[in-house]
Coordinates of C-alpha atoms in Angstrom, one line a residue:
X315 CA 143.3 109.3 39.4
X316 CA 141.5 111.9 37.2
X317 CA 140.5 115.1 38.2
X318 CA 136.9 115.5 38.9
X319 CA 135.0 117.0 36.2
X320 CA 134.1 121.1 36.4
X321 CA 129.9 121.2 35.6
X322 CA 130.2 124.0 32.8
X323 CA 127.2 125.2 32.4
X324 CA 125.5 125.2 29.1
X325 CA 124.3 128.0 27.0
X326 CA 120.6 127.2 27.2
X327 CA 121.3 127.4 31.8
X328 CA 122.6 130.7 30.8
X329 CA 120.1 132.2 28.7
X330 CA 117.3 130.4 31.4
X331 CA 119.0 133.1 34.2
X332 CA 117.3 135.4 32.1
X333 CA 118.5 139.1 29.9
X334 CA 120.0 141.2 33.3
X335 CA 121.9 138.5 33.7
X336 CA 123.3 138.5 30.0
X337 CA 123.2 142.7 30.3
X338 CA 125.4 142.3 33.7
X339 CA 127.8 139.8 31.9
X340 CA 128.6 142.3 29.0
X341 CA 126.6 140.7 26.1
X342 CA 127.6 142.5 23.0
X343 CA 126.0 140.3 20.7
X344 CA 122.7 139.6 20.5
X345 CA 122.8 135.3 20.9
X346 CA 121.0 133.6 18.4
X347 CA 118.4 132.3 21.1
X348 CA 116.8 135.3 21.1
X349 CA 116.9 136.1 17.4
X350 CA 113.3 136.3 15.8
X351 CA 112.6 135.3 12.3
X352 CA 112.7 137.8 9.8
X353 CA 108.9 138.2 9.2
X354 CA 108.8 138.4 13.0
X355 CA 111.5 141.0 13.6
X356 CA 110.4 144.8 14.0
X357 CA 111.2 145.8 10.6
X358 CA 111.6 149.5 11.7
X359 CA 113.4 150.4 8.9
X360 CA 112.0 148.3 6.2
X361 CA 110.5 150.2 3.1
X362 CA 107.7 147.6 3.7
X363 CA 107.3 148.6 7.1
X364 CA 104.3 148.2 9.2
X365 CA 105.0 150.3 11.8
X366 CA 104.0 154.0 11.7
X367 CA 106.3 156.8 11.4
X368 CA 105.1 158.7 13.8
X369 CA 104.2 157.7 17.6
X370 CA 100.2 158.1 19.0
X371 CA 99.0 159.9 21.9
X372 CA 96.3 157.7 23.0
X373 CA 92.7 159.3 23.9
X374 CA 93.2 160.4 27.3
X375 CA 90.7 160.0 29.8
X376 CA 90.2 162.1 33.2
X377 CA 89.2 160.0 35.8
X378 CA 88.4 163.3 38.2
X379 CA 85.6 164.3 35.4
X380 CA 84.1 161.1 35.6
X381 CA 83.1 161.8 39.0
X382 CA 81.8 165.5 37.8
X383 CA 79.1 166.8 36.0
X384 CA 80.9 166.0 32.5
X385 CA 80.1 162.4 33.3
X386 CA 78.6 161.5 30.7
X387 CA 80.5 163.4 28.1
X388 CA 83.6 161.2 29.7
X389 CA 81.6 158.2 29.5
X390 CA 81.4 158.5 25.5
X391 CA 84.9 158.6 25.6
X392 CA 85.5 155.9 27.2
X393 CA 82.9 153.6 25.0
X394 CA 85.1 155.3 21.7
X395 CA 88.5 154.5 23.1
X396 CA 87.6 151.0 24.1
X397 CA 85.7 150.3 20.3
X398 CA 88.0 152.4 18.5
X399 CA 91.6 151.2 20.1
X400 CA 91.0 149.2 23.0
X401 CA 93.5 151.2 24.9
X402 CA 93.6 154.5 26.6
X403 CA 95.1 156.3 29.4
X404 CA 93.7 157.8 32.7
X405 CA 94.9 160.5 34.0
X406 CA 93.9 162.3 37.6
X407 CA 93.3 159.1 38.9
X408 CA 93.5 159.6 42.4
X409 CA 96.7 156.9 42.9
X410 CA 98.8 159.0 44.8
X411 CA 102.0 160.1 43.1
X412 CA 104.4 158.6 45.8
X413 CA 102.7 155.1 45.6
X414 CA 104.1 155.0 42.3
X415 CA 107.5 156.3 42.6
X416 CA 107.7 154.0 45.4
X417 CA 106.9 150.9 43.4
X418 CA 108.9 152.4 40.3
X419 CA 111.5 152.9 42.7
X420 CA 111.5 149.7 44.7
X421 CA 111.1 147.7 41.6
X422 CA 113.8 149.1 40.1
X423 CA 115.9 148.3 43.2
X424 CA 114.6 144.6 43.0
X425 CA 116.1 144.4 39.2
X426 CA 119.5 145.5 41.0
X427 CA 119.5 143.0 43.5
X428 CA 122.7 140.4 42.4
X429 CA 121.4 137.5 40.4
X430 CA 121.7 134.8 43.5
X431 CA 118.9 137.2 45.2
X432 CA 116.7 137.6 42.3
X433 CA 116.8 133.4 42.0
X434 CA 115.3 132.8 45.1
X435 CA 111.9 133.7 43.5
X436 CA 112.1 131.5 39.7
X437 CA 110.0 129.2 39.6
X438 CA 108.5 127.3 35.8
X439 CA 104.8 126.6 38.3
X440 CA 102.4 128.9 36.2
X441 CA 100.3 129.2 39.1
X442 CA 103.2 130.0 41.9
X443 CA 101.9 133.4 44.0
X444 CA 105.4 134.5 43.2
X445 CA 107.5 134.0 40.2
X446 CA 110.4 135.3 38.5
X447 CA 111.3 134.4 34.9
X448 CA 112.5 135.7 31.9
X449 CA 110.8 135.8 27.8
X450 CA 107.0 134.7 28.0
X451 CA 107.0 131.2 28.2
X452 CA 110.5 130.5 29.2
X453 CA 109.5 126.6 29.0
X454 CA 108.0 126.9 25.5
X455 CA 109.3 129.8 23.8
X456 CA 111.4 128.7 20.7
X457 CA 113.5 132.3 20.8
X458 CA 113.3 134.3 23.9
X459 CA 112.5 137.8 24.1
X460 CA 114.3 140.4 26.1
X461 CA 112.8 140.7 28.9
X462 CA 113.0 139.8 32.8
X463 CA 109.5 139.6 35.2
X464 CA 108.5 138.9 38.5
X465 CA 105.0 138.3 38.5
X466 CA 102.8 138.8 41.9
X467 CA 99.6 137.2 42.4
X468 CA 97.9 139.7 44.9
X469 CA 94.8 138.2 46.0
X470 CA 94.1 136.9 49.0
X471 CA 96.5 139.9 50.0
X472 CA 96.9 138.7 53.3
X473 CA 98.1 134.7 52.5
X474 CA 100.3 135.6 49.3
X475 CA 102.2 138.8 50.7
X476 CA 104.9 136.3 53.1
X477 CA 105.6 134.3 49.8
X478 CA 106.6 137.8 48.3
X479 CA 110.4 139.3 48.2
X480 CA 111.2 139.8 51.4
X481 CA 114.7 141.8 49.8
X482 CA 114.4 144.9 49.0
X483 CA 113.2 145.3 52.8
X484 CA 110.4 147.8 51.9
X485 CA 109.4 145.7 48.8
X486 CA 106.3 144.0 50.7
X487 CA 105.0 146.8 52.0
X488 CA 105.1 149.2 48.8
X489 CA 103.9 146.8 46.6
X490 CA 100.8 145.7 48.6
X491 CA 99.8 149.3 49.0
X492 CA 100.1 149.7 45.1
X493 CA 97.8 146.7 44.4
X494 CA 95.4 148.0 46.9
X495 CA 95.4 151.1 45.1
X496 CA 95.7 150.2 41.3
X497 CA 92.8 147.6 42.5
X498 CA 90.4 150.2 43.8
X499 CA 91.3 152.5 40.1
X500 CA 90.2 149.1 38.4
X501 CA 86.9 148.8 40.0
X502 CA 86.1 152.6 39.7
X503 CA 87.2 152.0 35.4
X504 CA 85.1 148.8 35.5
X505 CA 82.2 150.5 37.0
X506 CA 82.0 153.1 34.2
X507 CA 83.0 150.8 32.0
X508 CA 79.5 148.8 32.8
X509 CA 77.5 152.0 32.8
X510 CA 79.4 152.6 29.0
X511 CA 77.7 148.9 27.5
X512 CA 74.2 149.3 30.0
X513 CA 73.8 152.7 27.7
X514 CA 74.5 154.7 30.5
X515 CA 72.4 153.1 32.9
X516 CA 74.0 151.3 36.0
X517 CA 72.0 147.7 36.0
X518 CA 71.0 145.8 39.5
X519 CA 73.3 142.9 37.7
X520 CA 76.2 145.4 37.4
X521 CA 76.1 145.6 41.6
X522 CA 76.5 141.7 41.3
X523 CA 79.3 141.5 38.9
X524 CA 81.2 144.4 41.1
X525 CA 80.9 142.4 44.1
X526 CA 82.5 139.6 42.0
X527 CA 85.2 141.9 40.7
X528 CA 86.1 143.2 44.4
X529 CA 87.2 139.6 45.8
X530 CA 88.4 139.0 41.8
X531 CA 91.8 137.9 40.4
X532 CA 94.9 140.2 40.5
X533 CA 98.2 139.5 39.2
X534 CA 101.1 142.5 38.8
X535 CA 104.0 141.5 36.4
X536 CA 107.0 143.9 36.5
X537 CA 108.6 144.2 33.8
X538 CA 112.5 144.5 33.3
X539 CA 113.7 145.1 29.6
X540 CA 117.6 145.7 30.0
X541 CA 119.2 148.2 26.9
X542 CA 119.8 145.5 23.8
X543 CA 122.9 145.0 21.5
X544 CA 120.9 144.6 18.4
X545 CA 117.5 145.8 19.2
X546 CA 116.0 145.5 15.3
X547 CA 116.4 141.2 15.6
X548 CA 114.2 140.6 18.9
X549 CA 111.1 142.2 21.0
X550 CA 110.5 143.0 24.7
X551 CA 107.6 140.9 24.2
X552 CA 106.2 139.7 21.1
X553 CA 102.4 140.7 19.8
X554 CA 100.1 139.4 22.3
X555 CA 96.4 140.7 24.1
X556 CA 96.1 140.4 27.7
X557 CA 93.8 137.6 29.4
X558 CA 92.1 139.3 31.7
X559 CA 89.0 142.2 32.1
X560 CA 91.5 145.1 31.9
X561 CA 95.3 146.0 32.6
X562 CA 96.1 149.1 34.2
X563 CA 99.9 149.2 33.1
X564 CA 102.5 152.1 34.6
X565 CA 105.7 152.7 32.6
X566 CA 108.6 154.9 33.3
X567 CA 110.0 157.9 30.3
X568 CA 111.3 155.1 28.1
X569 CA 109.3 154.7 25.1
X570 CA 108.8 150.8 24.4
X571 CA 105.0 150.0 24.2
X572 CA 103.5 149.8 20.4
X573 CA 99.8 148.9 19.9
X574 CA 98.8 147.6 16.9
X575 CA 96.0 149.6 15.1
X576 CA 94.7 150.0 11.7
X577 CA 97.3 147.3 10.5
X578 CA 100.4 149.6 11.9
X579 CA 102.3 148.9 15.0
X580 CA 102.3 152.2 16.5
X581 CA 104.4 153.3 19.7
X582 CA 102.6 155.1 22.4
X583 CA 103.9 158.3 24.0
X584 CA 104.4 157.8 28.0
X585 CA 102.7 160.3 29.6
X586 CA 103.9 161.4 33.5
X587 CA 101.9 160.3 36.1
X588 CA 99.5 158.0 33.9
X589 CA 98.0 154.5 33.8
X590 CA 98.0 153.2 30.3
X591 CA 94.6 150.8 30.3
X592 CA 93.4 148.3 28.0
X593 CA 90.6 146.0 27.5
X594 CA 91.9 142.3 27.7
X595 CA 90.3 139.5 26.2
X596 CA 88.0 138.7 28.9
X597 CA 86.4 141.9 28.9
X598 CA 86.0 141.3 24.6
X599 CA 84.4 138.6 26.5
X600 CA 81.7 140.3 28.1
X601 CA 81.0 142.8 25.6
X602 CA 80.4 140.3 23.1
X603 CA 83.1 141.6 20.7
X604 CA 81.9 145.6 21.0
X605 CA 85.1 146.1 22.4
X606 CA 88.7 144.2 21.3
X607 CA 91.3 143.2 23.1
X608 CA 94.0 144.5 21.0
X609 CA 97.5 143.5 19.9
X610 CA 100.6 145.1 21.7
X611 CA 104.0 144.3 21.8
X612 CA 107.2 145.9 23.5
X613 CA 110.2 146.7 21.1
X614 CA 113.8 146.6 22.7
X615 CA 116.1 149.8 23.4
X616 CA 119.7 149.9 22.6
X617 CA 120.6 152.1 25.2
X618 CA 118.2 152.8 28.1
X619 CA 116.6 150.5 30.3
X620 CA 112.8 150.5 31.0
X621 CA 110.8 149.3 33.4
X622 CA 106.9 148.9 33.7
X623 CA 104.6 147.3 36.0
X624 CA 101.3 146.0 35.0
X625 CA 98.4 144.9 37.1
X626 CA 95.8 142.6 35.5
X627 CA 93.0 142.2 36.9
X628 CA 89.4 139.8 36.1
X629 CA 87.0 137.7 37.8
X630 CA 87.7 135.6 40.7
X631 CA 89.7 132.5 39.1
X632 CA 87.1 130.1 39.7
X633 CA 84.5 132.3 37.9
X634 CA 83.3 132.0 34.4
X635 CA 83.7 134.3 32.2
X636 CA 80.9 135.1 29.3
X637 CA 79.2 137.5 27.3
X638 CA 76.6 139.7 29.4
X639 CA 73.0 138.6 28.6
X640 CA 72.1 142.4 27.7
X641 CA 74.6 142.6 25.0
X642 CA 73.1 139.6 23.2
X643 CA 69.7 139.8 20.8
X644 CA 68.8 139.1 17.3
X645 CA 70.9 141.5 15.5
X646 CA 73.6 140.4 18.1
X647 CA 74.0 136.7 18.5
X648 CA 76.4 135.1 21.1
X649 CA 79.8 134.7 19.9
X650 CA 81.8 133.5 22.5
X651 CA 82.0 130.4 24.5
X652 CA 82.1 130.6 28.7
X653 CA 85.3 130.2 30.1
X654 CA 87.9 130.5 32.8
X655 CA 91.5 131.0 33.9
X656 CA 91.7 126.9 34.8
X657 CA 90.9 126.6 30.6
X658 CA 93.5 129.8 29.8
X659 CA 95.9 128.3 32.2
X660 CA 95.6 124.4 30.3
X661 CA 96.2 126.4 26.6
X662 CA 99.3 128.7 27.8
X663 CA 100.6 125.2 29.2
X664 CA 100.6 123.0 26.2
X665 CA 101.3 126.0 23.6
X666 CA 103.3 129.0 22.9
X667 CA 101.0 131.6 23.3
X668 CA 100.6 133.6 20.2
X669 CA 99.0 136.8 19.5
X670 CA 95.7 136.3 19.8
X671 CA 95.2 132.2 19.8
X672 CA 93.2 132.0 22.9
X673 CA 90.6 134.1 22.6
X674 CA 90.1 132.6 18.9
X675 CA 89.4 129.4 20.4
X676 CA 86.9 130.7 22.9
X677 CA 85.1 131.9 19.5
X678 CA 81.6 130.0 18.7
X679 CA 82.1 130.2 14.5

């Protein structure tokens, strides 16, 4: 009688568990899955780089002064940073401090959970309220990059909070009180973000919008980027802008996030106790193209580990998405088509999601 076979699991089951898993397992060579093309590849030290030397303090923006008599001096900031770079960061937002140590902390302690735990919650169903994964795409990325996510869908609260981890035991419970909060920050950034394109004005069609944009979608990905044997051959996550209206995004010390402006990949400086924000395609969207989503991508660290969490937010799933009627005249034509996650969803699904492809086919030419 022969013995009975041993399953050995193949390379491509290991590199599916994801990078913490590799990380946990001693990798000490980066595997080939995950190696990016040369023209891909960060290229920090190339003479022909394109990333900067230096790193950028994005323009800063203090959310106490919007609610002050420097208004609209903060205003005109805001309108620069989102034409100029299409990020910024807020500072004195009024998210209290302990809500997100608590969610930097629990998260964290999530990432640590033994692999077994962590598997629970994979799942390759885009539209799963809970999902953990690794790469972007895991089922369409030809090389994986190195990172780990659990991705959240937060809205309705009340129906998608029992399908969250249950393990760490306080994870429910300081996660749903940093949605609520990072989604009350949104609507307070979208509001003056209105008033910014209205020309300072708050419109009767900017209450409707709002009230869209309080029941709207929510989805926080936390991200796990384990240190890297051979950081210069792969990315956190390659170039890509974000779907929705904006992302508030909250990152610990380790430096990993570079936006790409003026042609340069340039690495922004965390700053304590900050959201980093950007304008994501839908809100490119809306303005008509007076503000860009812009590229970012995350490079990988050879010796720390970093963690962010990022909370994108938009319309309601079901809505449409299209450019604000007062943004469009003569001098302005329309240049974007309507459209909706159902569409996004249907072009991440049969593609790998590159750079900037979707929006470029919501384009009218």
């Amino acid at each position: 009688m022969s013995p009975p076979a041993i399953a050995v699991p193949s390379e491509a089951d290991e590199f599916q568990k994801g990078v913490k898993h590799l990380f946990e397992n001693g990798v000490r060579k980066l595997p080939n899955k995950y190696i990016l093309p040369v023209s891909d590849r960060p290229n920090v030290d190339n003479e022909n780089s394109n990333v900067a030397k230096s790193s950028i303090r994005l323009p800063v923006i203090d959310f106490a002064e919007l609610r002050g008599p420097n208004r609209s001096r903060v205003l005109d900031s805001l309108s620069s940073a989102c034409e100029e770079y299409g990020f910024f960061q807020v500072v004195n937002h009024g998210v209290a401090i302990d809500s997100i140590r608590s969610m930097i902390d629990v998260s964290g302690r999530f990432f640590g959970l033994p692999y077994e735990e962590r598997e629970k919650y994979m799942s390759t169903d885009m539209t799963s309220p809970v999902r953990y994964g690794t790469s972007f795409n895991q089922m369409k990325d030809s090389v994986f990059c190195w990172r780990d996510f659990l991705k959240l869908v937060c809205n309705p609260l009340s129906d998608v909070l029992p399908r969250w981890p249950s393990s760490p035991t306080d994870f429910r419970g300081v996660a749903a009180t940093y949605a609520n909060e990072t989604k009350w920050l949104f609507l307070k950034m979208t509001e003056a973000i209105l008033e910014c394109l209205g020309g300072g004005a708050a419109a009767p069609e900017d209450e409707e919008i709002l009230k869209q944009f309080e029941d709207g979608s929510q989805l926080m990905v936390v991200n796990w980027f384990p240190p890297c044997p051979e950081p210069e051959l792969t990315l956190g996550m390659p170039p890509h802008s974000d779907y929705g209206f904006l992302t508030l995004l909250l990152q610990d010390e380790v430096e990993g996030l570079q936006i790409q402006y003026k042609g340069k990949w340039i690495t922004v400086e965390p700053l304590d106790n900050s959201f980093v924000v950007n304008v994501g395609d839908h809100l490119e969207i809306f303005s008509n193209g007076r503000y860009k989503s812009v590229l970012h991508r995350v490079f990988a660290n050879p010796a720390k580990p970093r963690l962010s969490v990022a909370s994108l937010h938009s319309l309601p799933f079901d809505c449409m998405v299209r450019p604000s009627p007062k943004l469009i005249d003569e001098e302005n034509p329309r240049r974007y088509k309507d459209t909706d996650f159902a569409t996004f969803l249907e072009y991440v699904s049969s593609c790998e999601p590159k750079k900037k492809n979707f929006l470029e086919s919501r384009k009218l030419t």
